[in-house]
Short mmCIF file of C-alpha atoms in Angstrom, two decimals:
data_model
loop_
_atom_site.label_atom_id
_atom_site.label_comp_id
_atom_site.label_asym_id
_atom_site.label_seq_id
_atom_site.Cartn_x
_atom_site.Cartn_y
_atom_site.Cartn_z
CA VAL L 1 0.00 0.00 0.00
CA GLY L 2 1.39 3.38 -1.00
CA ASN L 3 4.19 2.01 -3.19
CA TYR L 4 2.56 3.62 -6.22
CA LYS L 5 3.99 6.96 -5.04
CA ARG L 6 7.30 6.15 -6.73
CA THR L 7 5.43 5.82 -10.04
CA VAL L 8 3.61 9.10 -9.42
CA LYS L 9 6.88 10.86 -8.55
CA ARG L 10 8.30 9.78 -11.91
CA ILE L 11 5.91 12.24 -13.58
CA ASP L 12 7.38 15.14 -11.60
CA ASP L 13 10.86 13.83 -12.36
CA GLY L 14 10.01 13.89 -16.08
CA HIS L 15 9.29 17.61 -15.91
CA ARG L 16 12.56 18.24 -14.05
CA LEU L 17 14.49 16.13 -16.57
CA CYS L 18 13.16 18.35 -19.37
CA ASN L 19 14.65 21.34 -17.55
CA ASP L 20 17.94 19.48 -17.08
CA LEU L 21 18.14 18.59 -20.77
CA MET L 22 17.42 22.19 -21.77
CA ASN L 23 20.15 23.43 -19.42
CA CYS L 24 22.54 20.85 -20.85
CA ILE L 25 21.88 22.00 -24.42
CA HIS L 26 22.07 25.66 -23.41
CA GLU L 27 25.52 25.20 -21.87
CA ARG L 28 26.78 23.37 -24.96
CA ALA L 29 25.43 26.17 -27.16
CA ARG L 30 27.29 28.71 -25.03
CA ILE L 31 30.51 26.70 -25.44
CA GLU L 32 30.01 26.64 -29.21
CA LYS L 33 29.52 30.41 -29.21
CA VAL L 34 32.62 31.10 -27.11
CA TYR L 35 34.71 28.77 -29.26
CA ALA L 36 33.51 30.50 -32.41
CA GLN L 37 34.38 33.91 -30.95
CA GLN L 38 37.85 32.73 -29.93
CA LEU L 39 38.47 31.32 -33.41
CA THR L 40 37.46 34.65 -34.97
CA GLU L 41 39.67 36.65 -32.61
CA TRP L 42 42.60 34.31 -33.20
CA ALA L 43 42.18 34.52 -36.98
CA LYS L 44 41.91 38.31 -36.94
CA ARG L 45 44.97 38.80 -34.75
CA TRP L 46 47.22 36.36 -36.61
CA LYS L 47 46.09 37.49 -40.04
CA GLN L 48 47.16 41.00 -39.12
CA LEU L 49 50.49 39.78 -37.76
CA VAL L 50 51.25 37.65 -40.82
CA GLU L 51 50.28 40.39 -43.28
CA LYS L 52 52.50 42.91 -41.50
CA GLY L 53 55.30 40.43 -40.91
CA PRO L 54 58.20 39.61 -43.20
CA GLN L 55 56.62 36.54 -44.81
CA TYR L 56 55.63 37.03 -48.46
CA GLY L 57 54.33 35.31 -51.57
CA THR L 58 52.62 31.94 -51.83
CA VAL L 59 53.81 30.76 -48.42
CA GLU L 60 52.15 33.82 -46.88
CA ARG L 61 48.89 32.93 -48.64
CA ALA L 62 49.21 29.33 -47.41
CA TRP L 63 49.76 30.61 -43.85
CA CYS L 64 46.77 32.95 -44.10
CA ALA L 65 44.67 30.01 -45.30
CA PHE L 66 44.63 28.79 -41.68
CA MET L 67 43.01 32.04 -40.63
CA SER L 68 40.41 31.67 -43.37
CA GLU L 69 39.76 28.11 -42.16
CA ALA L 70 39.24 29.40 -38.62
CA GLU L 71 36.75 32.02 -39.78
CA LYS L 72 34.74 29.46 -41.76
CA VAL L 73 34.78 26.93 -38.91
CA SER L 74 33.70 29.73 -36.58
CA GLU L 75 30.66 30.32 -38.79
CA LEU L 76 29.80 26.61 -38.69
CA HIS L 77 30.00 26.52 -34.89
CA LEU L 78 27.76 29.58 -34.71
CA GLU L 79 25.30 27.65 -36.87
CA VAL L 80 25.56 24.73 -34.42
CA LYS L 81 24.83 27.10 -31.56
CA GLY L 82 21.80 28.47 -33.44
CA SER L 83 20.48 24.98 -34.18
CA LEU L 84 20.82 23.89 -30.56
CA MET L 85 18.99 26.93 -29.20
CA ASN L 86 16.46 27.68 -31.94
CA GLU L 87 15.49 24.08 -32.73
CA ASP L 88 16.39 21.57 -30.00
CA PHE L 89 15.99 23.85 -26.98
CA GLU L 90 12.69 25.27 -28.21
CA LYS L 91 11.40 21.81 -29.14
CA ILE L 92 11.93 20.52 -25.60
CA LYS L 93 10.44 23.66 -24.12
CA ASN L 94 7.28 23.38 -26.23
CA TRP L 95 6.89 19.64 -25.58
CA GLN L 96 7.25 20.16 -21.86
CA LYS L 97 4.59 22.86 -21.95
CA GLU L 98 2.18 20.57 -23.84
CA ALA L 99 2.87 17.44 -21.74
CA PHE L 100 2.75 18.97 -18.25
CA HIS L 101 -0.12 21.19 -17.12
CA LYS L 102 0.33 23.17 -13.92
CA GLN L 103 -2.52 23.54 -11.43
CA MET L 104 -3.63 26.61 -9.56
CA MET L 105 -2.79 24.98 -6.22
CA GLY L 106 0.60 23.77 -7.36
CA GLY L 107 1.78 20.51 -8.88
CA PHE L 108 0.80 19.07 -12.22
CA LYS L 109 -2.55 17.84 -13.47
CA GLU L 110 -0.98 14.58 -14.68
CA THR L 111 0.49 13.91 -11.24
CA LYS L 112 -2.85 14.47 -9.51
CA GLU L 113 -4.70 12.24 -11.97
CA ALA L 114 -2.23 9.41 -11.43
CA GLU L 115 -2.36 9.87 -7.65
CA ASP L 116 -6.17 9.82 -7.63
CA GLY L 117 -6.31 6.80 -9.96
CA PHE L 118 -3.97 4.74 -7.79
CA ARG L 119 -5.70 5.75 -4.58
CA LYS L 120 -9.15 4.92 -5.97
CA ALA L 121 -7.96 1.53 -7.26
CA GLN L 122 -6.25 0.69 -3.98
CA LYS L 123 -8.83 1.98 -1.51
CA PRO L 124 -11.20 -1.12 -1.38
CA TRP L 125 -8.34 -3.57 -1.17
CA ALA L 126 -6.53 -1.47 1.42
CA LYS L 127 -9.73 -1.44 3.52
CA LYS L 128 -9.97 -5.25 3.42
CA LEU L 129 -6.25 -5.50 4.17
CA LYS L 130 -6.84 -3.39 7.25
CA GLU L 131 -9.66 -5.77 8.35
CA VAL L 132 -7.34 -8.75 7.84
CA GLU L 133 -4.68 -7.10 9.99
CA ALA L 134 -7.26 -6.46 12.74
CA ALA L 135 -8.58 -10.06 12.60
CA LYS L 136 -5.04 -11.38 12.68
CA LYS L 137 -4.24 -9.29 15.72
CA ALA L 138 -7.40 -10.47 17.53
CA TYR L 139 -6.69 -14.11 16.71
CA HIS L 140 -3.13 -13.91 17.96
CA ALA L 141 -4.28 -12.19 21.16
CA ALA L 142 -6.88 -14.99 21.76
CA CYS L 143 -4.21 -17.64 21.24
CA LYS L 144 -2.00 -15.90 23.75
CA GLU L 145 -4.84 -15.70 26.29
CA GLU L 146 -5.66 -19.41 25.78
CA LYS L 147 -2.07 -20.44 26.42
CA LEU L 148 -1.96 -18.34 29.57
CA ALA L 149 -5.25 -19.84 30.91
CA ILE L 150 -4.04 -23.39 30.28
CA SER L 151 -0.78 -22.62 32.08
CA ARG L 152 -2.66 -21.28 35.12
CA GLU L 153 -4.97 -24.30 35.22
CA THR L 154 -2.01 -26.69 35.11
CA ASN L 155 -0.25 -24.89 37.94
CA SER L 156 -3.40 -24.84 40.12
CA LYS L 157 -3.81 -28.60 39.95
CA ALA L 158 -0.45 -28.99 41.60
CA ASP L 159 -1.42 -26.59 44.40
CA PRO L 160 -3.24 -28.52 47.30
CA ALA L 161 -4.25 -25.27 48.96
CA LEU L 162 -6.50 -24.29 46.06
CA ASN L 163 -10.18 -24.95 46.70
CA PRO L 164 -12.43 -26.63 44.06
CA GLU L 165 -14.35 -23.41 43.36
CA GLN L 166 -11.23 -21.54 42.24
CA LEU L 167 -10.13 -24.46 40.13
CA LYS L 168 -13.58 -24.47 38.45
CA LYS L 169 -13.16 -20.80 37.49
CA LEU L 170 -9.77 -21.48 35.93
CA GLN L 171 -11.23 -24.34 33.93
CA ASP L 172 -14.07 -22.11 32.70
CA LYS L 173 -11.51 -19.49 31.67
CA VAL L 174 -9.67 -22.08 29.61
CA GLU L 175 -12.89 -23.10 27.90
CA ARG L 176 -13.85 -19.53 27.04
CA SER L 177 -10.39 -18.76 25.65
CA LYS L 178 -10.61 -21.82 23.38
CA GLN L 179 -13.93 -20.60 22.04
CA ASP L 180 -12.47 -17.11 21.47
CA VAL L 181 -9.60 -18.64 19.55
CA LEU L 182 -12.02 -20.51 17.31
CA LYS L 183 -14.15 -17.39 16.68
CA THR L 184 -11.19 -15.08 15.95
CA LYS L 185 -9.58 -17.71 13.75
CA GLU L 186 -12.79 -18.11 11.76
CA LYS L 187 -13.10 -14.33 11.38
CA TYR L 188 -9.41 -14.05 10.42
CA GLU L 189 -9.75 -16.75 7.78
CA LYS L 190 -12.94 -15.18 6.45
CA SER L 191 -11.40 -11.71 6.08
CA LEU L 192 -8.31 -13.21 4.48
CA LYS L 193 -10.47 -15.07 1.99
CA GLU L 194 -12.34 -11.86 1.14
CA LEU L 195 -9.01 -10.12 0.63
CA ASP L 196 -7.82 -12.90 -1.68
CA ASN L 197 -11.05 -12.65 -3.65
CA ALA L 198 -10.61 -8.88 -4.04
CA THR L 199 -6.94 -9.12 -5.04
CA PRO L 200 -7.44 -9.92 -8.78
CA GLN L 201 -9.72 -6.93 -9.27
CA TYR L 202 -7.33 -4.80 -7.24
CA MET L 203 -4.40 -5.83 -9.42
CA GLU L 204 -6.37 -5.17 -12.57
CA ASN L 205 -7.37 -1.68 -11.47
CA MET L 206 -3.85 -0.82 -10.30
CA GLU L 207 -2.25 -2.12 -13.49
CA GLN L 208 -4.67 -0.05 -15.54
CA VAL L 209 -3.56 3.15 -13.83
CA PHE L 210 0.07 2.00 -13.93
CA GLU L 211 -0.11 1.41 -17.68
CA GLN L 212 -1.41 4.94 -18.15
CA CYS L 213 1.66 6.21 -16.30
CA GLN L 214 3.86 3.92 -18.37
CA GLN L 215 2.40 5.31 -21.60
CA PHE L 216 3.03 8.86 -20.42
CA GLU L 217 6.63 8.00 -19.50
CA GLU L 218 7.10 6.17 -22.81
CA LYS L 219 6.20 9.35 -24.68
CA ARG L 220 8.84 11.27 -22.71
CA LEU L 221 11.53 8.63 -23.22
CA ARG L 222 10.86 8.40 -26.95
CA PHE L 223 10.83 12.19 -27.22
CA PHE L 224 14.16 12.44 -25.39
CA ARG L 225 15.68 9.86 -27.75
CA GLU L 226 14.40 11.81 -30.74
CA VAL L 227 15.80 15.10 -29.42
CA LEU L 228 19.18 13.57 -28.57
CA LEU L 229 19.48 12.20 -32.10
CA GLU L 230 18.75 15.66 -33.50
CA VAL L 231 21.35 17.19 -31.18
CA GLN L 232 23.85 14.59 -32.41
CA LYS L 233 23.17 15.54 -36.01
CA HIS L 234 23.64 19.23 -35.24
CA LEU L 235 26.93 18.59 -33.42
CA ASP L 236 28.38 16.17 -35.96
CA LEU L 237 30.22 18.42 -38.41
CA SER L 238 31.96 15.45 -40.04
CA ASN L 239 28.89 14.83 -42.17
CA VAL L 240 28.55 18.48 -43.22
CA ALA L 241 29.75 18.94 -46.79
CA SER L 242 30.92 22.51 -46.22
CA TYR L 243 33.03 21.36 -43.27
CA LYS L 244 34.88 18.85 -45.43
CA ASN L 245 35.30 21.46 -48.15
CA ILE L 246 37.01 23.81 -45.69
CA TYR L 247 39.86 21.40 -45.08
CA ARG L 248 40.02 20.29 -48.69
CA GLU L 249 40.44 23.93 -49.66
CA LEU L 250 43.00 24.45 -46.86
CA GLU L 251 45.07 21.54 -48.13
CA GLN L 252 44.96 22.90 -51.67
CA ASN L 253 46.05 26.36 -50.51
CA ILE L 254 48.99 24.89 -48.61
CA LYS L 255 50.05 22.76 -51.58
CA THR L 256 50.05 25.83 -53.84
CA ALA L 257 52.92 27.30 -51.81
CA ASP L 258 55.89 27.42 -54.20
CA ALA L 259 59.35 28.34 -52.95
CA VAL L 260 60.64 28.95 -56.49
CA GLU L 261 57.79 31.34 -57.23
CA ASP L 262 58.36 33.24 -53.98
CA LEU L 263 62.08 33.57 -54.65
CA ARG L 264 61.33 34.79 -58.18
CA TRP L 265 58.90 37.38 -56.79
CA PHE L 266 61.42 38.56 -54.19
CA ARG L 267 64.12 38.93 -56.86
CA ALA L 268 61.79 40.96 -59.04
CA ASN L 269 60.52 43.20 -56.25
CA GLN L 270 63.29 43.37 -53.67
CA GLY L 271 66.38 42.13 -55.50
CA PRO L 272 68.33 42.75 -58.70
CA GLY L 273 65.19 42.52 -60.79
CA MET L 274 63.45 45.46 -59.14
CA SER L 275 62.97 48.75 -61.01
CA MET L 276 65.95 51.00 -60.39
CA ASN L 277 65.94 54.68 -59.52
CA TRP L 278 69.35 55.64 -60.87
CA PRO L 279 70.55 59.13 -59.92
CA GLN L 280 69.64 61.74 -62.50
CA PHE L 281 70.25 65.45 -62.76
CA GLU L 282 67.50 67.36 -60.95
CA GLU L 283 66.93 71.10 -60.95
CA TRP L 284 66.90 72.74 -57.57
CA SER L 285 63.50 73.70 -56.21
CA ALA L 286 62.59 75.48 -53.03
CA ASP L 287 59.75 73.08 -52.41
CA LEU L 288 61.66 69.88 -53.13
CA ASN L 289 64.42 68.27 -51.12
CA ARG L 290 63.89 70.74 -48.31
CA THR L 291 65.91 69.69 -45.30
CA LEU L 292 66.25 71.35 -41.99
CA SER L 293 69.47 71.31 -40.09
CA ARG L 294 69.44 70.44 -36.45
CA ARG L 295 70.10 74.09 -35.59
CA GLU L 296 67.06 75.29 -37.56
CA LYS L 297 64.65 72.99 -35.76
CA LYS L 298 62.50 74.64 -33.19
CA LYS L 299 59.77 73.46 -30.95
CA ALA L 300 56.60 72.75 -32.90
CA SER L 301 53.42 74.20 -31.47
CA ASP L 302 50.71 71.88 -30.21
CA GLY L 303 48.31 70.65 -32.85
CA VAL L 304 50.79 71.08 -35.72
CA THR L 305 51.98 67.98 -37.57
CA LEU L 306 55.22 68.04 -39.52
CA THR L 307 55.07 65.94 -42.64
CA GLY L 308 57.95 64.76 -44.84
CA ILE L 309 58.14 65.68 -48.52
CA ASN L 310 58.49 62.70 -50.81
CA GLN L 311 60.67 62.88 -53.89
CA THR L 312 59.16 62.50 -57.30
CA GLY L 313 60.29 59.90 -59.73
CA ASP L 314 60.26 56.13 -59.84
CA GLN L 315 59.73 54.62 -56.45
CA VAL L 316 61.09 51.31 -55.31
CA SER L 317 58.50 48.62 -55.90
CA GLN L 318 57.13 47.32 -52.61
CA PRO L 319 54.62 44.59 -51.85
CA ASN L 320 51.11 45.96 -52.03
CA LYS L 321 50.55 45.81 -48.30
CA HIS L 322 49.65 48.54 -45.87
CA SER L 323 52.20 49.40 -43.25
CA SER L 324 51.42 50.34 -39.71
CA SER L 325 52.79 49.69 -36.29
CA LEU L 326 51.03 47.57 -33.75
CA SER L 327 50.68 49.16 -30.34
CA VAL L 328 52.53 46.95 -27.91
CA PRO L 329 52.19 47.15 -24.11
CA SER L 330 55.24 48.17 -22.18
CA ASN L 331 55.79 44.70 -20.86
CA THR L 332 56.31 43.43 -24.40
CA VAL L 333 59.01 45.84 -25.50
CA GLN L 334 61.77 43.40 -24.64
CA SER L 335 62.13 40.36 -26.82
CA VAL L 336 60.65 37.08 -25.68
CA GLN L 337 63.00 35.55 -23.13
CA SER L 338 64.33 32.08 -23.60
CA SER L 339 62.56 30.93 -20.47
CA TYR L 340 59.16 31.39 -22.14
CA ASN L 341 57.90 28.40 -24.10
CA PRO L 342 54.78 29.28 -26.16
CA PHE L 343 53.87 25.59 -26.42
CA GLU L 344 53.75 24.90 -22.69
CA ASP L 345 50.32 24.31 -21.20
CA GLU L 346 48.89 27.41 -19.59
CA GLU L 347 48.05 27.30 -15.95
CA ASP L 348 44.38 27.43 -15.11
CA THR L 349 44.45 30.93 -13.67
CA GLY L 350 41.16 32.09 -15.13
CA SER L 351 42.78 34.46 -17.64
CA THR L 352 41.69 34.10 -21.23
CA VAL L 353 43.89 33.11 -24.13
CA SER L 354 43.49 36.57 -25.64
CA GLU L 355 44.85 38.28 -22.52
CA LYS L 356 47.94 36.09 -22.45
CA GLU L 357 48.56 36.32 -26.15
CA ASP L 358 48.31 40.11 -26.02
CA ASN L 359 51.43 40.06 -23.85
CA LYS L 360 53.41 37.41 -25.73
CA ILE L 361 52.31 36.80 -29.31
CA LYS L 362 52.94 40.34 -30.51
CA ASN L 363 56.68 39.70 -30.37
CA VAL L 364 56.56 37.01 -33.06
CA SER L 365 58.34 39.20 -35.61
CA SER L 366 61.42 41.31 -35.09
CA TYR L 367 60.53 43.65 -37.93
CA GLU L 368 57.62 44.46 -40.19
CA LYS L 369 57.24 43.93 -43.90
CA ASN L 370 57.53 47.60 -44.87
CA GLN L 371 60.13 48.55 -42.30
CA SER L 372 62.48 51.17 -43.68
CA TYR L 373 66.17 50.37 -43.78
CA PRO L 374 68.98 52.94 -43.67
CA THR L 375 70.54 53.55 -47.07
CA ASP L 376 73.58 55.53 -45.98
CA TRP L 377 76.89 53.85 -46.56
CA SER L 378 80.53 54.70 -46.16
CA ASP L 379 83.83 53.05 -46.79
CA GLU L 380 85.47 54.79 -43.88
CA GLU L 381 86.80 52.52 -41.22
CA SER L 382 85.24 54.71 -38.52
CA ASN L 383 81.83 53.37 -39.50
CA ASN L 384 82.88 49.74 -39.45
CA PRO L 385 81.90 47.97 -36.24
CA PHE L 386 84.52 45.35 -36.97
CA SER L 387 87.41 47.82 -37.36
CA SER L 388 90.74 47.27 -35.69
CA THR L 389 89.82 49.55 -32.81
CA ASP L 390 87.60 46.77 -31.47
CA ALA L 391 89.79 43.91 -32.56
CA ASN L 392 91.49 43.65 -29.21
CA GLY L 393 88.35 42.16 -27.72
CA ASP L 394 87.78 45.01 -25.27
CA THR L 395 84.42 45.82 -26.82
CA ASN L 396 81.67 43.81 -28.46
CA PRO L 397 79.53 45.57 -31.09
CA PHE L 398 76.65 43.25 -30.15
CA ASP L 399 76.75 44.07 -26.45
CA GLU L 400 73.81 46.13 -25.23
CA ASP L 401 74.46 49.64 -24.08
CA THR L 402 75.21 49.41 -20.39
CA SER L 403 74.94 53.12 -19.72
CA PRO L 404 72.48 53.78 -16.90
CA ALA L 405 70.06 55.78 -19.10
CA MET L 406 66.58 56.23 -17.71
CA GLU L 407 64.03 54.82 -20.16
CA VAL L 408 60.41 55.99 -20.00
CA ARG L 409 57.41 54.74 -21.96
CA VAL L 410 55.59 57.56 -23.82
CA ARG L 411 52.59 57.80 -26.13
CA ALA L 412 52.40 59.91 -29.30
CA LEU L 413 49.87 62.76 -29.24
CA TYR L 414 50.15 63.58 -32.96
CA ASP L 415 51.35 62.03 -36.19
CA TYR L 416 54.97 62.74 -37.06
CA GLU L 417 56.95 61.77 -40.14
CA GLY L 418 60.71 61.94 -39.84
CA GLN L 419 62.39 64.31 -42.27
CA GLU L 420 65.91 62.98 -41.83
CA GLN L 421 67.48 59.58 -41.42
CA ASP L 422 68.02 60.00 -37.70
CA GLU L 423 64.39 60.92 -36.98
CA LEU L 424 61.55 58.61 -36.03
CA SER L 425 58.13 58.39 -37.67
CA PHE L 426 55.01 57.44 -35.75
CA LYS L 427 51.25 57.85 -35.60
CA ALA L 428 49.09 59.38 -32.88
CA GLY L 429 48.49 56.76 -30.21
CA ASP L 430 51.69 54.78 -30.91
CA GLU L 431 53.87 53.95 -27.92
CA LEU L 432 57.64 54.21 -27.80
CA THR L 433 60.50 54.38 -25.30
CA LYS L 434 62.17 57.68 -24.43
CA MET L 435 65.91 57.02 -24.01
CA GLU L 436 67.23 60.55 -23.42
CA ASN L 437 65.63 63.69 -22.04
CA GLU L 438 64.80 66.78 -24.08
CA ASP L 439 67.75 68.80 -25.37
CA GLU L 440 67.92 72.55 -25.67
CA GLN L 441 66.38 72.46 -29.19
CA GLY L 442 63.34 70.49 -27.87
CA TRP L 443 64.27 67.05 -29.25
CA CYS L 444 64.30 63.71 -27.47
CA LYS L 445 65.96 60.44 -28.34
CA GLY L 446 63.70 57.40 -28.38
CA ARG L 447 63.23 53.85 -29.60
CA LEU L 448 60.24 52.42 -31.43
CA ASP L 449 58.96 48.96 -30.59
CA ASN L 450 60.50 47.62 -33.81
CA GLY L 451 63.95 48.56 -32.48
CA GLN L 452 64.50 51.71 -34.56
CA VAL L 453 66.26 54.46 -32.61
CA GLY L 454 66.05 58.15 -33.50
CA LEU L 455 64.98 61.68 -32.56
CA TYR L 456 61.50 63.12 -32.25
CA PRO L 457 59.91 66.40 -31.03
CA ALA L 458 59.54 66.30 -27.26
CA ASN L 459 56.13 67.97 -27.18
CA TYR L 460 54.64 65.38 -29.57
CA VAL L 461 54.41 62.76 -26.82
CA GLU L 462 53.21 62.37 -23.26
CA PRO L 463 54.33 59.94 -20.54
CA ILE L 464 52.23 56.84 -20.05
CA GLN L 465 50.80 56.80 -16.53
#
């Protein structure tokens, strides 16, 4: 009696399991979304680094193909996220709403119907079972009383001090207890027989209600299986044609990388095959080739940007890539130390990959694709770092400057384009390192993050707090 409550509770559990499955799918959809966002960020950052880096030609295109693959895979995972939330999640939500109907007083209509059905089917049999238990208790009590009366009668016969009248009472007690045993036994057997007769109908009624609960649970189980199969199809990208095409295209792009073609391109654009700008006679012009000596330079007023004047004529052919400097935090100015291994597993400190890569990955290239190189040359020994003055081993041209100069990180307020070889060029917002303080003409010596050292107007920058 009452064991049907586990079957009734299964209905409430079914509603809770729908919520659990929806939460499970929602979390997976969130993971798909985050993964897609990280792929996009990774592709964007590395595409920019590769395009600005020194790699060129077909190998550069093959490298960039990985970023294109990441962007396409990111789109597919966003589609997976959309399918999970817009189809699977909503399907479970709607089915739950149709299958379970809440009552005004709390609980579900299906639970109350099952509870009432079981209780109604069990009530007559439970009543007869209660009568059997009462008859059994009365019969056992009569048997106990009979045994006690017989024991007293036996003991009294051995007592000579007991008078015949008392002995007669004990014998009457034994007789009455035997009759009570017979009556209670007959009643017990009768109630038990009635219970046995009612049991088949009781089982039939209970099974009828139980089968209704089974059918309701079968619908939920079959629905869950159907939804899980749909989720599996949405997650399985191996059967998506576009997913296979992504990696087929990636493989083709990598195989198109041709070292011979890249070397031919470099020879034609950066080597002996490039278009030459041989010196030619040029008339003097006040507007062209205007240079300012260091003595003529004065402090530029705020808000004024000095721009260099480019020469006319054939320009050296450069790769058709834009050139700009990446802003690098101060803690990434120094080159990556040998103690850092970019392939070591990151500790689970809660920081994202983007935060860590911002501090490390930006040092992947020592120079950029369009970095300018000094063209001055001289055959004087004074400009030779390997001259005999250093041949005694006292100095090393590769040793870092050990002078205790105070270096300060500054940020450019305005654009500035260097007009001489020893001047720096930068854009507003770029960061650089001030190596020497302002001189009397208002110039400072600094170093860009690409390693170039030169002069710049002191009032064009501000210290970074």
